[in-house]
mmCIF file of C-alpha atoms in Angstrom:
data_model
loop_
_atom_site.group_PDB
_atom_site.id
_atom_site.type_symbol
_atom_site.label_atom_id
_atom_site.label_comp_id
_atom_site.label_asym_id
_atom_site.label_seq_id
_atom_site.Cartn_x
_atom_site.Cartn_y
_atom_site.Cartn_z
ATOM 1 C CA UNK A 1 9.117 -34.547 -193.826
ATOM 2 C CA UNK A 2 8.755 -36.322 -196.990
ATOM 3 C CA UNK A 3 8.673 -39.799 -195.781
ATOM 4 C CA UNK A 4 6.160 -38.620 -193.072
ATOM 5 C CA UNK A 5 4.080 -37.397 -195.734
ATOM 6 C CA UNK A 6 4.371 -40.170 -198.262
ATOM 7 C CA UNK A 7 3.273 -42.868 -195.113
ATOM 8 C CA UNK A 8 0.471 -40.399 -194.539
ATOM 9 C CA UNK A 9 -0.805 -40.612 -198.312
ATOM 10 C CA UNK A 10 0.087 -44.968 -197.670
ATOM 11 C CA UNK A 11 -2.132 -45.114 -194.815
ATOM 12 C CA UNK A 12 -5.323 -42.983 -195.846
ATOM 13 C CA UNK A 13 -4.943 -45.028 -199.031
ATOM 14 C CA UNK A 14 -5.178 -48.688 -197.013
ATOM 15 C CA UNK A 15 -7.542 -47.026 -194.907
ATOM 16 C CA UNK A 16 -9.918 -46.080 -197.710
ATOM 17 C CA UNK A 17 -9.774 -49.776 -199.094
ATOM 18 C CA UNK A 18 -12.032 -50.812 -196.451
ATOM 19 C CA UNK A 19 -13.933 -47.999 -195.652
ATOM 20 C CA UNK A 20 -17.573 -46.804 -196.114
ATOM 21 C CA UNK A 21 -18.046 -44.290 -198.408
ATOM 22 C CA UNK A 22 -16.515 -41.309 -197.550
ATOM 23 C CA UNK A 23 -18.191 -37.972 -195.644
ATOM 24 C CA UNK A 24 -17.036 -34.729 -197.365
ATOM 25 C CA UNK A 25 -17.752 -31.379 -195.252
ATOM 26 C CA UNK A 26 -16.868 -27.911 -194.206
ATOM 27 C CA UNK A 27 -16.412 -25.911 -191.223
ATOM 28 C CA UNK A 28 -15.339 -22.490 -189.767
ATOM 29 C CA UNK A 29 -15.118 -20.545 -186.928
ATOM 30 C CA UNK A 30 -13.415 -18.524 -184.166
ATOM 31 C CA UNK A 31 -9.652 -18.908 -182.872
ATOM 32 C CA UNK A 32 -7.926 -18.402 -179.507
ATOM 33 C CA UNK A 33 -4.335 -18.217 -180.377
ATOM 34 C CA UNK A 34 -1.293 -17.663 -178.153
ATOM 35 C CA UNK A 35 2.558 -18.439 -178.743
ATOM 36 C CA UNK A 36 4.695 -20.053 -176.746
ATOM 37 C CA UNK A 37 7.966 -19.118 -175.595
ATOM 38 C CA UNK A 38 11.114 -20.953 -173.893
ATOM 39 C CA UNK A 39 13.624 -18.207 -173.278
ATOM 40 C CA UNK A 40 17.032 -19.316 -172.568
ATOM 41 C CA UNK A 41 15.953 -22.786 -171.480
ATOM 42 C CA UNK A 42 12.724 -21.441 -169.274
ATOM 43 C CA UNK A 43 10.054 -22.307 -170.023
ATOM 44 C CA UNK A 44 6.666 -19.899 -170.500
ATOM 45 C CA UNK A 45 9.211 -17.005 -169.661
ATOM 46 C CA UNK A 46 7.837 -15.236 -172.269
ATOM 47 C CA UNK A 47 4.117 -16.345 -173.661
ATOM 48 C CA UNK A 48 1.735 -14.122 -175.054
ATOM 49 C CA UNK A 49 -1.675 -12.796 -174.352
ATOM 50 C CA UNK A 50 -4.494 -14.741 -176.261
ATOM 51 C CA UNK A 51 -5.117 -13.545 -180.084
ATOM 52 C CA UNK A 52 -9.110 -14.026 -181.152
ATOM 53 C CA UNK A 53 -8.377 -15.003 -185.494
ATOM 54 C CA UNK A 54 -10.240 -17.022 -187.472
ATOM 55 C CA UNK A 55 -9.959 -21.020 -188.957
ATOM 56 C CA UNK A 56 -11.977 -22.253 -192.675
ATOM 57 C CA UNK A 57 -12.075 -25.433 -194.153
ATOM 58 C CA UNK A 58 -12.565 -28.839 -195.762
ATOM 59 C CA UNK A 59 -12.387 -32.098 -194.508
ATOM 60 C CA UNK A 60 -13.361 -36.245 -195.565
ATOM 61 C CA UNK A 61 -13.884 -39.002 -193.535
ATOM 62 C CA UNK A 62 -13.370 -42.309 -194.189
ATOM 63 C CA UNK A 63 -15.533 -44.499 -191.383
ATOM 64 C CA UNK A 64 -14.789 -47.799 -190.682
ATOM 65 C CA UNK A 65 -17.782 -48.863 -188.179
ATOM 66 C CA UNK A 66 -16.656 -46.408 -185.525
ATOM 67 C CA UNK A 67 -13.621 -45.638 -186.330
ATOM 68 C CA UNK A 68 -12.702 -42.972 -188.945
ATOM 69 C CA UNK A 69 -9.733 -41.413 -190.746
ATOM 70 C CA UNK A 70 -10.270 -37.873 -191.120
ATOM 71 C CA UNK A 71 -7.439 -35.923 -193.487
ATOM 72 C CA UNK A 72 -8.653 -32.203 -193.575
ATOM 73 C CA UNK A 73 -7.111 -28.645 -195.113
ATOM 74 C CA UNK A 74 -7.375 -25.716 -192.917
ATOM 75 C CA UNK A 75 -6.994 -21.806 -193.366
ATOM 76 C CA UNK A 76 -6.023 -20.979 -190.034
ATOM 77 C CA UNK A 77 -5.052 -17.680 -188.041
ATOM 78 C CA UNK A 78 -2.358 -17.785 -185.202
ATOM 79 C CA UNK A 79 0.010 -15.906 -183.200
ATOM 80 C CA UNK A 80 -0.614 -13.934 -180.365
ATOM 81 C CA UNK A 81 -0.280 -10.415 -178.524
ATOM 82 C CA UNK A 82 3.077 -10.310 -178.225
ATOM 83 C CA UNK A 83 5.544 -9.606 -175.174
ATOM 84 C CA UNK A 84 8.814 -10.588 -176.859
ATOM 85 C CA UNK A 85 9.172 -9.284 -180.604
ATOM 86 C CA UNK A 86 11.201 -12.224 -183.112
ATOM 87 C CA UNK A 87 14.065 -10.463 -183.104
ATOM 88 C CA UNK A 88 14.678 -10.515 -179.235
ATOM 89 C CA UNK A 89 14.079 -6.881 -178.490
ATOM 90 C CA UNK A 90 10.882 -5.896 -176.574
ATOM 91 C CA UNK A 91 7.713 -4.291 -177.961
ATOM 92 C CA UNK A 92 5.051 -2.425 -177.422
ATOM 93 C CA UNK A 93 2.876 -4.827 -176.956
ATOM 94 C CA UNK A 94 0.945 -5.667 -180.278
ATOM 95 C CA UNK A 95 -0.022 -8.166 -182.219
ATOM 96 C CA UNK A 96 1.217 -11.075 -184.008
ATOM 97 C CA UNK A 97 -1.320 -12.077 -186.660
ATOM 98 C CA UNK A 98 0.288 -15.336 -188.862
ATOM 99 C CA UNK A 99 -2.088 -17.527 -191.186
ATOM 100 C CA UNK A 100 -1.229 -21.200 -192.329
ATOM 101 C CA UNK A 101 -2.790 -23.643 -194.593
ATOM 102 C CA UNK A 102 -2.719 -26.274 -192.697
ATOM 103 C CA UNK A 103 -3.312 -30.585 -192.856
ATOM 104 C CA UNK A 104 -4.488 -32.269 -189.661
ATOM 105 C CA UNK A 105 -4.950 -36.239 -190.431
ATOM 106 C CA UNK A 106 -6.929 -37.358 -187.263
ATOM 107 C CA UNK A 107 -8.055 -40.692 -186.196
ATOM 108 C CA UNK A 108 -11.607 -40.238 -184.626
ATOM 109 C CA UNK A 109 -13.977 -42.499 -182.821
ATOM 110 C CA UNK A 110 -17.540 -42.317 -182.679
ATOM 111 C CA UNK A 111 -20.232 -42.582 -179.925
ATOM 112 C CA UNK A 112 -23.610 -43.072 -181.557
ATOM 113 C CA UNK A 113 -26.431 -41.068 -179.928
ATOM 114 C CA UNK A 114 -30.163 -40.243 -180.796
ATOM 115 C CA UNK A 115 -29.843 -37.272 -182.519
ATOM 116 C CA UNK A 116 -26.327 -37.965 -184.042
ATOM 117 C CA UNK A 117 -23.144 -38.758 -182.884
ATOM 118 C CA UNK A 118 -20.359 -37.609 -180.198
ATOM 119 C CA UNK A 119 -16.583 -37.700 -182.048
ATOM 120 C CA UNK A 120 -13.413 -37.100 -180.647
ATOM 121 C CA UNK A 121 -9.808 -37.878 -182.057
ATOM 122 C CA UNK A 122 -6.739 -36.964 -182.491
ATOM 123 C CA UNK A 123 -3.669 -36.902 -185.088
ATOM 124 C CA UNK A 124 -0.421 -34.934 -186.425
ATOM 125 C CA UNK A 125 -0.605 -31.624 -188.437
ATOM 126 C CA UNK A 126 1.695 -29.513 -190.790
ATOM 127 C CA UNK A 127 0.852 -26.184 -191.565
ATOM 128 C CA UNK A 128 2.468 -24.052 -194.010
ATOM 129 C CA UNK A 129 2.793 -20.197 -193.293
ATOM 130 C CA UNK A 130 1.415 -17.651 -196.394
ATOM 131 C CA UNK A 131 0.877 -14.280 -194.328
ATOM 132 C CA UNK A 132 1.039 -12.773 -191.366
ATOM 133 C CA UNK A 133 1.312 -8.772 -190.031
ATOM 134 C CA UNK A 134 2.817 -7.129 -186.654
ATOM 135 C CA UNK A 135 1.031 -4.604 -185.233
ATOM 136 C CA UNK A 136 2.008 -2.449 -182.134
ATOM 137 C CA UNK A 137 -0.492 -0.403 -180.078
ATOM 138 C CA UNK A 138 0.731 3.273 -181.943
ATOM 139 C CA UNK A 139 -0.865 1.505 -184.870
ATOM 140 C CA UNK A 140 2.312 0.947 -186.094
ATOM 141 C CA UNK A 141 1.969 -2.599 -188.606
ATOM 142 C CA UNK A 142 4.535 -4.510 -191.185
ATOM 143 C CA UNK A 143 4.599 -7.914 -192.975
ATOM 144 C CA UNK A 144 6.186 -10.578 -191.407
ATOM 145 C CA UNK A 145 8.214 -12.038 -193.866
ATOM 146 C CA UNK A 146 8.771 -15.937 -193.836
ATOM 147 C CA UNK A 147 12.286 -17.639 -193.987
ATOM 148 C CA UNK A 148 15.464 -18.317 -191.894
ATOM 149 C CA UNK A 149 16.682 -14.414 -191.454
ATOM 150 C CA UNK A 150 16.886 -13.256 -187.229
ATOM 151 C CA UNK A 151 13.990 -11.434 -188.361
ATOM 152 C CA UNK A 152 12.014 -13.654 -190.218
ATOM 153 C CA UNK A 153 9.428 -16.402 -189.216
ATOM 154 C CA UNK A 154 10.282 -20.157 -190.136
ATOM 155 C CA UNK A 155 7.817 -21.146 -192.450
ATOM 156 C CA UNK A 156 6.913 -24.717 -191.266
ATOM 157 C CA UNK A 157 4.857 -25.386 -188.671
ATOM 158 C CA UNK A 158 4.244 -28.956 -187.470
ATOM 159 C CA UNK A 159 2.748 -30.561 -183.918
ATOM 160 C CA UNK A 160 -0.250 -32.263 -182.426
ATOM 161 C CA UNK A 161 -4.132 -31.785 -182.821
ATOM 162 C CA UNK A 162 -6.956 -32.754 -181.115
ATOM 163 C CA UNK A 163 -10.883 -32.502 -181.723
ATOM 164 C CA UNK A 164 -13.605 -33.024 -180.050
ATOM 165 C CA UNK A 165 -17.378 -32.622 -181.421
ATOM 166 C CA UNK A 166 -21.151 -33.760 -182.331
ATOM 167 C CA UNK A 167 -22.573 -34.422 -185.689
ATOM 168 C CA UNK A 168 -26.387 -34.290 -185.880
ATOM 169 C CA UNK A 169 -28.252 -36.594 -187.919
ATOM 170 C CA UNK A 170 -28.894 -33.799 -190.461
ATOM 171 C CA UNK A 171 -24.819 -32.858 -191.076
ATOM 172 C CA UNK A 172 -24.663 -30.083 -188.985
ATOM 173 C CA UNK A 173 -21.646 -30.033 -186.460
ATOM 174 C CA UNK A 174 -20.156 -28.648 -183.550
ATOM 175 C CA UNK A 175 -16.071 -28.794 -183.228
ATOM 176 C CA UNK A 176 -13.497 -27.856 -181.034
ATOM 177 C CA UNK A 177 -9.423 -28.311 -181.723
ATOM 178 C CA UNK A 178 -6.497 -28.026 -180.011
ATOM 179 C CA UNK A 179 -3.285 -27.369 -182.248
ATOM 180 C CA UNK A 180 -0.455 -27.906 -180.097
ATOM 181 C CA UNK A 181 2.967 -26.904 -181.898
ATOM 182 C CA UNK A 182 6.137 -28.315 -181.793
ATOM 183 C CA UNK A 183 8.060 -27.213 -183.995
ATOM 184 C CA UNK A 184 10.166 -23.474 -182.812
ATOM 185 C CA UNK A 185 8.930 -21.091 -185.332
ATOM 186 C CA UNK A 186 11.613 -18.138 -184.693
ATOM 187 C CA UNK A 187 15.032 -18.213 -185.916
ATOM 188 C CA UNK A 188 16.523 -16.217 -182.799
ATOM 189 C CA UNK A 189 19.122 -17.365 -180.710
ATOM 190 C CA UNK A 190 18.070 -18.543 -177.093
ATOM 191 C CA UNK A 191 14.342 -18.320 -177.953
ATOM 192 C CA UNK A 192 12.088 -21.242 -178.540
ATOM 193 C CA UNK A 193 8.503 -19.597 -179.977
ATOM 194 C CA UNK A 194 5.194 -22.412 -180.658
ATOM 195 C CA UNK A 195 1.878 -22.233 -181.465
ATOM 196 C CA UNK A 196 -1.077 -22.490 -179.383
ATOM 197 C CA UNK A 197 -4.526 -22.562 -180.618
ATOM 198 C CA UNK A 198 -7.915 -23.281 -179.199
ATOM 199 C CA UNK A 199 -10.900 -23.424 -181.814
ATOM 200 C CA UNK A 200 -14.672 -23.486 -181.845
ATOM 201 C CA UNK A 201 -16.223 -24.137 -185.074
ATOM 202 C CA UNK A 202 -19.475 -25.322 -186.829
ATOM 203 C CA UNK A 203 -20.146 -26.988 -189.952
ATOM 204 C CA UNK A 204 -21.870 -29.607 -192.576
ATOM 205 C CA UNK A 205 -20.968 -32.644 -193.492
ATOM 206 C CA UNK A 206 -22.592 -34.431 -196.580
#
């Protein structure tokens, strides 16, 4: 994790060498979050309903022509409305609330247009878990507590994003992500548990 880190901080360093000056701006919006689960080798056996949460944050682009790097830090919701609870035994059906700062470094392209410009890219992300709550139907809630207990949630979280988007001329923006996890998340036995997260989001950029 280190090294993949330290040729992360190599690369947006070369990158910034040669690029234009870079665009600093914010975002937020809505999430769609589900989690992912491989159950004794099968796959989806036991996925959630979709979660509605929330995503904030910062991000700077380095453009070179139409090309850019684009390192950003995220507060982001996840989870889902659980079938399966972490420690193997079934629920009531609530919900699984987890939050994450979290570092997407995308490479995006741009499409010049009149008003602005198209973007769409993609890139790695690591987010680190800081909260999250279980909540059953009976109203029922507790912390989740992070760590590498049957009954605890591992804290790293680490897969593939993608964004698509459109920057007007004056710095406002339109974005939508796709966080696709790949790291297992749940220390139980037999169960494989990822995130899943569709986002809409507007912003600035300066």
């Amino acid at each position: 994790m280190k090294k993949t880190l330290l040729s992360l901080c190599l690369l947006m360093a070369s990158f910034a060498a040669f690029a234009q000056l870079p665009t600093v701006g914010f975002k937020g919006g809505v999430n769609f979050a589900t989690l992912h689960a491989t159950v004794d080798g099968v796959s989806g056996s036991g996925n959630s309903g979709s979660l509605t949460t929330f995503n904030v944050g910062a991000f700077v682009d380095f453009k070179f022509g139409n090309v850019s790097l684009q390192p950003a830090l995220n507060f982001t919701g996840k989870g889902g409305s659980s079938s399966v609870s972490f420690d193997g035994e079934a629920n009531s059906g609530g919900k699984v609330k987890l939050y994450y700062l979290q570092v997407p470094v995308n490479v995006v392209y741009h499409v010049p247009a009149v008003v602005g410009d198209f973007y769409f890219g993609a890139g790695p992300y690591l987010g680190m878990g800081v909260s999250g709550k279980a909540k059953d139907n009976n109203g029922n809630s507790e912390d989740i507590k992070f760590g590498s207990g049957q009954d605890e949630i591992k804290r790293t979280d680490a897969g593939l994003n993608a964004i698509v988007g459109f920057k007007f001329k004056t710095g406002f923006l339109i974005n939508a992500n796709y966080d696709w996890g790949l790291t297992n998340i749940t220390n139980v036995d037999g169960i494989k548990l990822t995130n899943r997260v569709f986002g809409i989001s507007v912003g600035y950029a300066f």
